[in-house]
Coordinates of C-alpha atoms in Angstrom, one line a residue:
M1325 CA 21.5 10.4 -18.9
P1326 CA 19.8 6.9 -18.3
F1327 CA 19.1 6.2 -14.7
Y1328 CA 21.5 3.2 -14.6
K1329 CA 24.4 5.4 -15.5
D1330 CA 23.8 7.8 -12.6
R1331 CA 26.6 6.9 -10.1
V1332 CA 24.7 8.3 -7.1
F1333 CA 21.7 6.1 -8.0
Q1334 CA 24.0 3.1 -8.5
W1335 CA 25.4 3.6 -5.0
I1336 CA 21.9 3.9 -3.4
F1337 CA 20.8 0.8 -5.3
I1338 CA 23.9 -1.2 -4.3
L1339 CA 23.7 -0.2 -0.6
L1340 CA 20.1 -1.0 -0.4
A1341 CA 20.7 -4.4 -2.1
A1342 CA 23.5 -5.1 0.4
F1343 CA 21.3 -4.1 3.4
K1344 CA 18.4 -6.3 2.1
T1345 CA 20.7 -9.3 1.6
A1346 CA 22.1 -8.9 5.2
A1347 CA 18.5 -8.5 6.6
F1348 CA 17.3 -11.6 4.7
A1349 CA 20.2 -13.7 5.9
Y1350 CA 19.6 -12.6 9.5
L1351 CA 15.9 -13.4 9.4
F1352 CA 16.5 -16.7 7.7
W1353 CA 19.2 -18.0 10.1
A1354 CA 19.0 -16.0 13.3
N1355 CA 15.6 -14.4 13.9
P1356 CA 14.0 -16.4 16.8
L1357 CA 10.5 -16.3 15.1
G1358 CA 11.7 -18.0 12.0
E1359 CA 9.2 -18.3 9.2
Q1360 CA 6.4 -17.0 11.4
V1361 CA 7.8 -13.5 11.1
L1362 CA 6.6 -13.4 7.5
V1363 CA 3.0 -14.6 8.2
F1364 CA 0.1 -12.3 9.0
P1365 CA -3.6 -13.3 9.8
D1366 CA -4.6 -12.3 6.3
S1367 CA -1.9 -14.5 4.6
L1368 CA -3.9 -17.7 4.6
T1369 CA -6.6 -16.1 2.5
Y1370 CA -4.0 -15.6 -0.3
V1371 CA -2.0 -18.8 0.3
Y1372 CA -5.0 -21.2 0.2
P1373 CA -6.3 -20.0 -3.2
A1374 CA -2.7 -20.2 -4.6
Q1375 CA -2.5 -23.8 -3.4
T1376 CA -5.9 -24.8 -4.8
L1377 CA -4.9 -23.2 -8.1
L1378 CA -1.7 -25.4 -8.3
Q1379 CA -3.5 -28.6 -7.2
Y1380 CA -6.9 -28.3 -8.8
G1381 CA -6.6 -25.5 -11.4
Q1382 CA -9.1 -23.3 -9.6
M1383 CA -8.9 -20.6 -6.9
W1384 CA -11.1 -21.4 -3.9
E1385 CA -11.8 -19.4 -0.7
A1386 CA -9.7 -20.3 2.3
V1387 CA -10.9 -23.5 4.0
S1388 CA -13.8 -23.8 1.6
A1389 CA -14.7 -25.4 -1.7
A1390 CA -16.4 -22.2 -2.9
P1391 CA -14.9 -20.2 -5.8
M1392 CA -12.7 -17.4 -4.5
L1393 CA -14.7 -14.1 -4.4
L1394 CA -13.4 -12.3 -1.3
R1395 CA -9.9 -12.0 -2.7
T1396 CA -8.9 -11.1 -6.2
P1397 CA -6.6 -13.3 -8.3
G1398 CA -3.5 -11.2 -8.6
Y1399 CA -1.6 -12.0 -5.5
P1400 CA -2.7 -15.7 -5.2
L1401 CA -1.4 -16.1 -8.8
F1402 CA 1.8 -14.4 -7.9
L1403 CA 2.2 -16.8 -4.9
A1404 CA 1.4 -19.8 -7.1
L1405 CA 4.0 -18.8 -9.7
V1406 CA 6.7 -18.3 -7.0
Q1407 CA 5.9 -21.7 -5.4
L1408 CA 5.9 -23.4 -8.8
A1409 CA 9.3 -21.9 -9.7
A1410 CA 11.0 -22.1 -6.3
G1411 CA 9.3 -25.0 -4.6
N1412 CA 8.9 -22.8 -1.6
L1413 CA 6.3 -20.2 -0.6
T1414 CA 7.2 -18.0 2.3
W1415 CA 10.9 -17.4 2.0
A1416 CA 10.9 -17.4 -1.8
V1417 CA 8.1 -14.8 -1.7
A1418 CA 10.1 -12.7 0.7
A1419 CA 13.1 -12.9 -1.6
I1420 CA 11.1 -11.9 -4.7
Q1421 CA 9.3 -9.1 -2.9
N1422 CA 12.7 -7.7 -1.7
F1423 CA 13.7 -7.6 -5.4
L1424 CA 10.5 -5.7 -6.2
S1425 CA 11.0 -3.2 -3.4
L1426 CA 14.6 -2.7 -4.6
F1427 CA 13.5 -2.1 -8.2
L1428 CA 10.8 0.2 -6.9
L1429 CA 13.6 2.8 -6.8
I1430 CA 13.6 3.0 -10.6
P1431 CA 10.1 4.4 -11.2
V1432 CA 10.4 6.6 -8.2
Y1433 CA 13.7 8.0 -9.6
L1434 CA 12.2 8.5 -13.1
T1435 CA 9.1 10.2 -11.8
A1436 CA 11.0 12.6 -9.7
R1437 CA 13.3 13.5 -12.6
L1438 CA 10.2 14.2 -14.8
L1439 CA 8.7 16.5 -12.1
A1440 CA 11.9 18.2 -11.1
N1441 CA 15.5 17.3 -12.0
Q1442 CA 18.3 14.7 -11.5
T1443 CA 19.1 16.0 -8.0
A1444 CA 15.5 15.5 -6.9
A1445 CA 15.5 12.0 -8.5
R1446 CA 18.5 11.0 -6.4
W1447 CA 16.9 12.3 -3.3
A1448 CA 13.7 10.4 -4.2
A1449 CA 15.6 7.2 -4.6
G1450 CA 17.3 7.8 -1.2
F1451 CA 14.0 8.5 0.6
C1452 CA 12.5 5.4 -0.9
A1453 CA 15.5 3.3 0.0
A1454 CA 15.3 4.5 3.6
S1455 CA 11.5 3.7 3.9
V1456 CA 10.9 1.6 7.0
L1457 CA 7.5 0.7 5.7
Y1458 CA 8.7 -0.8 2.4
F1459 CA 11.5 -2.6 4.2
T1460 CA 9.1 -4.4 6.6
L1461 CA 6.4 -5.1 4.0
S1462 CA 9.0 -6.9 1.8
F1463 CA 9.1 -9.5 4.5
A1464 CA 5.3 -10.1 4.7
V1465 CA 3.1 -12.5 2.7
L1466 CA 0.8 -9.6 1.9
T1467 CA -0.2 -7.8 -1.2
E1468 CA 1.3 -4.4 -0.5
T1469 CA 4.8 -4.8 -2.1
L1470 CA 3.5 -6.2 -5.4
C1471 CA 0.7 -3.7 -5.6
T1472 CA 2.9 -0.7 -4.7
F1473 CA 5.4 -1.8 -7.4
L1474 CA 2.7 -1.9 -10.0
L1475 CA 1.3 1.4 -8.8
A1476 CA 4.7 3.1 -8.9
W1477 CA 5.0 2.3 -12.6
F1478 CA 1.4 3.4 -13.2
V1479 CA 2.2 6.7 -11.6
Y1480 CA 5.4 7.1 -13.6
L1481 CA 3.6 6.5 -16.9
T1482 CA 0.7 8.7 -16.0
V1483 CA 3.0 11.6 -15.1
R1484 CA 4.9 11.1 -18.3
F1485 CA 1.6 11.2 -20.2
L1486 CA 0.6 14.4 -18.4
L1487 CA 3.9 16.1 -19.3
Q1488 CA 4.5 14.5 -22.7
P1489 CA 1.2 13.0 -23.9
T1490 CA 1.5 9.8 -25.9
A1491 CA -1.0 6.9 -26.5
H1492 CA 1.4 4.2 -25.4
S1493 CA 2.1 5.9 -22.1
L1494 CA -1.7 6.0 -21.4
V1495 CA -2.3 2.5 -22.4
G1496 CA 0.6 1.3 -20.3
A1497 CA -0.8 3.2 -17.3
A1498 CA -4.2 1.7 -17.8
I1499 CA -2.8 -1.9 -17.9
L1500 CA -0.7 -1.3 -14.8
L1501 CA -3.5 0.2 -12.9
A1502 CA -5.7 -2.8 -13.8
A1503 CA -3.0 -5.2 -12.7
A1504 CA -2.8 -3.4 -9.3
V1505 CA -6.5 -3.7 -8.9
Y1506 CA -6.2 -7.4 -9.5
V1507 CA -3.6 -7.6 -6.7
R1508 CA -5.4 -5.3 -4.3
P1509 CA -9.0 -4.2 -4.9
A1510 CA -8.6 -1.1 -2.8
A1511 CA -7.4 0.5 -6.0
Y1512 CA -10.7 -0.4 -7.8
Y1513 CA -12.5 2.9 -7.2
F1514 CA -9.5 5.0 -7.9
M1515 CA -9.9 3.9 -11.6
F1516 CA -13.0 6.0 -11.8
A1517 CA -11.3 9.0 -10.2
A1518 CA -8.3 8.6 -12.6
A1519 CA -10.5 8.3 -15.6
I1520 CA -12.5 11.4 -14.7
M1521 CA -9.4 13.5 -14.1
L1522 CA -7.6 12.5 -17.2
V1523 CA -10.7 13.0 -19.4
C1524 CA -11.3 16.4 -17.8
F1525 CA -7.7 17.4 -18.4
G1526 CA -8.2 16.6 -22.0
A1527 CA -11.5 18.4 -22.3
G1528 CA -10.1 21.4 -20.4
K1529 CA -7.1 21.7 -22.8
L1530 CA -4.7 21.1 -19.9
L1531 CA -2.7 18.7 -22.1
R1532 CA -2.3 18.1 -25.8
F1533 CA -4.5 15.1 -26.0
S1534 CA -8.3 15.1 -26.6
A1535 CA -10.8 13.8 -24.1
Q1536 CA -12.0 11.3 -26.7
K1537 CA -8.6 9.9 -27.2
T1538 CA -8.0 9.8 -23.5
A1539 CA -11.1 7.7 -23.0
L1540 CA -10.1 5.4 -25.9
F1541 CA -6.6 4.7 -24.7
F1542 CA -7.3 4.7 -20.9
I1543 CA -10.9 3.6 -20.2
V1544 CA -11.2 1.0 -22.9
P1545 CA -8.0 -0.9 -21.8
L1546 CA -9.2 -0.8 -18.2
L1547 CA -12.6 -2.3 -19.1
L1548 CA -11.0 -5.0 -21.3
C1549 CA -8.6 -6.0 -18.5
L1550 CA -11.1 -6.1 -15.7
A1551 CA -14.1 -7.6 -17.6
P1552 CA -12.8 -11.2 -17.5
W1553 CA -12.9 -11.4 -13.7
H1554 CA -16.4 -9.8 -13.6
I1555 CA -17.6 -12.4 -16.1
R1556 CA -15.9 -15.3 -14.2
N1557 CA -17.6 -14.2 -10.9
A1558 CA -21.0 -14.0 -12.6
A1559 CA -20.6 -17.4 -14.3
K1560 CA -19.2 -19.3 -11.2
T1561 CA -21.0 -17.5 -8.3
G1562 CA -23.9 -15.5 -9.6
F1563 CA -22.3 -12.4 -8.2
G1564 CA -21.2 -10.0 -11.0
G1565 CA -19.1 -7.7 -8.9
F1566 CA -15.3 -7.6 -8.9
T1567 CA -15.0 -8.8 -5.3
S1568 CA -17.2 -9.3 -2.2
V1569 CA -14.6 -7.7 0.1
G1570 CA -16.3 -4.4 0.2
A1571 CA -19.5 -5.9 1.6
Y1572 CA -17.4 -8.0 4.0
N1573 CA -15.5 -4.9 5.2
L1574 CA -18.7 -2.9 5.7
Y1575 CA -19.8 -5.5 8.2
I1576 CA -16.6 -6.9 9.9
W1577 CA -14.8 -3.6 10.4
N1578 CA -17.4 -2.5 13.0
E1579 CA -15.4 -4.7 15.3
D1580 CA -13.6 -1.6 16.7
Y1581 CA -16.9 0.0 17.7
L1582 CA -18.3 -3.1 19.2
A1583 CA -15.0 -3.7 21.2
H1584 CA -15.4 -0.1 22.5
K1585 CA -19.1 -0.6 23.3
W1586 CA -18.8 -4.0 25.0
Q1587 CA -15.5 -3.2 26.6
V1588 CA -13.9 -6.3 25.1
S1589 CA -10.8 -6.9 22.9
V1590 CA -11.0 -6.5 19.1
P1591 CA -10.5 -10.2 18.5
Q1592 CA -13.5 -11.0 20.8
A1593 CA -15.6 -8.4 18.9
H1594 CA -14.4 -9.9 15.6
E1595 CA -15.5 -13.4 16.7
A1596 CA -18.8 -12.1 17.9
L1597 CA -19.5 -10.6 14.5
L1598 CA -18.8 -13.9 12.8
Q1599 CA -21.0 -15.8 15.2
A1600 CA -23.8 -13.3 14.6
L1601 CA -24.0 -14.4 10.9
P1602 CA -27.0 -16.7 10.2
P1603 CA -26.5 -20.5 10.5
G1604 CA -25.2 -22.0 7.3
F1605 CA -24.1 -18.6 6.0
S1606 CA -21.0 -20.0 4.3
E1607 CA -23.2 -22.3 2.3
L1608 CA -25.4 -19.5 0.9
P1609 CA -24.9 -18.3 -2.7
P1610 CA -22.3 -15.5 -2.8
A1611 CA -24.8 -12.9 -4.0
Q1612 CA -27.0 -13.6 -1.0
Q1613 CA -24.0 -13.4 1.3
V1614 CA -23.2 -10.0 0.0
R1615 CA -26.7 -8.8 0.5
L1616 CA -26.7 -10.2 4.1
Y1617 CA -23.4 -8.5 4.9
K1618 CA -24.7 -5.1 3.7
A1619 CA -28.0 -5.6 5.5
M1620 CA -26.3 -6.5 8.8
A1621 CA -23.8 -3.8 8.4
A1622 CA -26.3 -1.0 7.9
P1623 CA -27.6 -0.7 11.5
L1624 CA -24.1 -1.1 12.9
I1625 CA -22.7 1.7 10.7
K1626 CA -25.6 3.9 11.6
E1627 CA -25.1 3.2 15.3
S1628 CA -21.3 3.7 15.2
F1629 CA -21.2 6.7 12.8
F1630 CA -20.5 9.4 15.4
Y1631 CA -18.0 7.1 17.2
K1632 CA -16.1 6.5 14.0
L1633 CA -16.3 10.2 13.1
S1634 CA -14.8 11.1 16.5
R1635 CA -12.0 8.6 15.9
A1636 CA -11.3 9.5 12.3
P1637 CA -8.6 12.1 13.0
L1638 CA -6.6 9.7 15.1
W1639 CA -7.0 6.9 12.5
A1640 CA -6.0 9.3 9.7
L1641 CA -2.9 10.3 11.6
K1642 CA -1.9 6.7 12.4
T1643 CA -2.3 5.7 8.8
L1644 CA -0.2 8.7 7.7
F1645 CA 2.5 8.6 10.4
G1646 CA 2.5 5.0 11.6
A1647 CA 5.8 3.3 11.5
N1648 CA 4.5 -0.3 11.2
F1649 CA 6.4 -0.9 14.4
V1650 CA 4.7 -4.1 15.5
H1651 CA 6.1 -5.9 12.4
L1652 CA 9.4 -4.0 12.5
S1653 CA 10.0 -5.0 16.1
R1654 CA 9.3 -8.7 15.3
L1655 CA 11.7 -8.5 12.3
V1656 CA 14.6 -6.8 14.2
T1657 CA 14.3 -8.2 17.8
G1658 CA 11.7 -10.9 17.6
G1659 CA 9.3 -8.7 19.7
S1660 CA 8.7 -8.8 23.4
A1661 CA 4.9 -8.8 23.5
P1662 CA 2.9 -12.0 24.0
Q1663 CA 1.2 -13.7 21.0
E1664 CA -2.3 -12.8 22.1
T1665 CA -1.3 -9.1 22.0
L1666 CA 0.1 -9.6 18.5
D1667 CA -3.1 -11.2 17.3
G1668 CA -5.3 -8.3 18.5
Q1669 CA -3.0 -5.6 17.0
M1670 CA -2.6 -7.4 13.7
L1671 CA -6.4 -7.4 13.3
N1672 CA -6.9 -3.8 14.2
H1673 CA -4.6 -0.9 14.8
T1674 CA -6.8 1.7 16.2
T1675 CA -5.2 2.1 19.6
A1676 CA -3.0 5.2 20.2
L1677 CA 0.3 3.5 20.8
H1678 CA 1.4 -0.1 21.1
T1679 CA 3.2 0.2 24.4
D1680 CA 3.5 -3.6 24.7
W1681 CA 6.1 -3.4 22.0
L1682 CA 8.2 -0.7 23.8
R1683 CA 9.4 -2.6 26.8
R1684 CA 13.2 -2.6 26.1
W1685 CA 15.5 0.2 25.3
Q1686 CA 16.4 -1.3 22.0
E1687 CA 12.7 -1.2 21.0
K1688 CA 12.4 2.4 22.1
L1689 CA 15.4 3.5 20.1
L1690 CA 14.1 1.5 17.1
F1691 CA 10.7 3.2 17.4
V1692 CA 12.3 6.7 17.5
L1693 CA 14.3 6.0 14.4
A1694 CA 11.4 4.5 12.5
A1695 CA 8.9 7.2 13.5
G1696 CA 11.5 9.9 12.7
Q1697 CA 12.0 8.6 9.2
V1698 CA 8.2 8.5 8.6
F1699 CA 7.6 12.0 10.1
L1700 CA 10.4 13.5 8.0
T1701 CA 9.2 11.9 4.8
V1702 CA 5.6 12.9 5.3
C1703 CA 6.3 16.5 6.3
L1704 CA 8.8 17.1 3.5
G1705 CA 6.5 15.4 1.1
I1706 CA 3.6 17.7 1.9
G1707 CA 5.8 20.6 1.5
G1708 CA 7.0 19.3 -1.9
F1709 CA 3.4 19.3 -3.1
F1710 CA 3.1 23.0 -2.5
L1711 CA 6.5 23.8 -4.0
S1712 CA 5.6 21.8 -7.2
W1713 CA 2.2 23.2 -7.7
K1714 CA 3.0 26.1 -10.1
Q1715 CA 5.3 24.1 -12.3
H1716 CA 3.2 21.0 -13.0
R1717 CA -0.4 21.7 -11.9
A1718 CA -2.1 18.8 -13.7
A1719 CA 0.4 16.2 -12.5
V1720 CA 0.5 17.5 -8.9
F1721 CA -3.3 17.6 -8.7
F1722 CA -3.5 14.1 -10.0
L1723 CA -1.0 12.8 -7.5
A1724 CA -2.6 14.7 -4.7
V1725 CA -6.0 13.1 -5.4
Y1726 CA -4.1 9.7 -5.7
C1727 CA -2.6 10.1 -2.2
V1728 CA -5.8 11.4 -0.6
Y1729 CA -7.8 8.6 -2.0
F1730 CA -5.5 5.8 -0.6
W1731 CA -5.0 7.7 2.7
A1732 CA -8.8 8.1 3.1
I1733 CA -9.7 4.5 2.2
G1734 CA -7.0 3.2 4.6
S1735 CA -8.1 5.4 7.5
T1736 CA -11.9 4.8 7.5
F1737 CA -12.7 1.1 7.9
F1738 CA -9.3 -0.6 7.7
G1739 CA -8.1 -0.1 11.2
A1740 CA -5.6 2.7 10.9
Y1741 CA -2.8 0.4 10.0
A1742 CA 0.4 1.9 8.6
R1743 CA 0.7 -0.6 5.8
F1744 CA -2.3 1.1 4.0
R1745 CA 0.1 4.0 3.4
A1746 CA 2.2 1.8 1.1
P1747 CA 0.3 2.7 -2.1
F1748 CA 1.2 6.4 -1.7
E1749 CA 4.3 6.6 0.4
F1750 CA 6.6 6.5 -2.7
V1751 CA 4.7 9.6 -3.9
L1752 CA 5.6 11.3 -0.6
C1753 CA 9.2 10.2 -1.2
I1754 CA 9.1 11.9 -4.6
F1755 CA 7.8 15.2 -3.3
A1756 CA 10.0 15.1 -0.2
A1757 CA 12.9 14.8 -2.6
I1758 CA 11.6 17.8 -4.6
A1759 CA 11.5 19.8 -1.3
C1760 CA 15.1 18.8 -0.4
S1761 CA 16.2 19.7 -3.9
R1762 CA 14.6 23.1 -3.7
L1763 CA 16.0 23.8 -0.3
G1764 CA 19.4 22.7 -1.4
A1765 CA 19.3 25.1 -4.3
Q1766 CA 18.5 28.0 -1.9
L1767 CA 21.5 27.3 0.4
P1768 CA 23.9 29.6 -1.5
H1769 CA 21.5 32.5 -0.8
W1770 CA 21.4 31.8 2.9
K1771 CA 25.2 32.1 3.4
K1772 CA 25.0 35.9 3.8
Y1773 CA 22.8 35.4 6.9
L1774 CA 25.2 33.1 8.6
P1775 CA 27.1 34.6 11.6
F1776 CA 30.5 33.3 10.3
K1777 CA 32.2 33.5 7.0
Q1778 CA 32.5 30.5 4.8
S1779 CA 35.9 29.4 3.5

């Protein structure tokens, strides 16, 4: 049965659409923060290149005439198209992203049905619809919603290929993964892991598709899709990499260690790192900037290694179980913490708990509900991986590596911020649904252990 004929899916889709419409109306007309609730510190670095593309036909770095290299073109192009079509940026982007997060239910439903059954597919759609993270990120001028939408379709096509190998599924998966990389370069290195796994599955006879054909229909499309941006960077900047954000992050994300060492706030440490760059740094050729970032980062990373290692378990837990509560509180209540607190916590989320945002009973209740939803999804999702292992080993292994990759990369240098769970939370929703489906199937066997008779 096609997904759109499933009455349960229809109701989940309709209810989520109604909820999103009501939330959008409230934010647009009643939220005290107005348009500012959609804007994050990173937003300008995407908005500015979008505006220069519309005005001058080229993407430039924020507040600079240099060609854009820190960001990749996917999200600025998306913003430019939205502004061109709607004549508005922030609210129009939020509207489109809410549509994307609504239609995210489709690949989630389809993937769960491939891995299990229709009951699991319905549960998966329900878990995804209830996601606090996807609700909040729909109302943010950030890359996560668009990237997650593309990755969800990539995951669906990859799982379909692993279960029913066809060339068009593999080519489609490669194109979607490349598109996600253009939106958010955190997915860049996963391409290598995906290629290695798929080729090894073919070589190991784990699927009816040779390693040579896998390389032809997956690796070649990836290279063809990503080569133009590499060529553009080399021609315009002299730097042949895909983006300079890796070198920038190696340097700037030592701010948490320096804040701890100097006993200052994270924004103060962030500013100190920027001030420590050589005079005229922004005027240097991009390739030289990248070399300087790496050179200046090396001693800091060496010095902070054991500190970061000691904090890694906390950061990993915060990335996995974080409820994105700072943003959620601003969306629902307008937030009660001062702006300077917001600025520090938006830059870096390595503290244990944001108590500044838990002053009122409404916020405490909201936190319990949000944290409960995340905890339930993650725990059931992990259980679902184990329950699915024997049935679809190749697909489950692939998705486990996928989740661990994005979890690890979001917990190391990126400040333990819950939004870095976005690329893999929908996978947890799928496996949480499989766990619920399996548990539901066992209920008839449990009746004999109940202390009362069932009518």
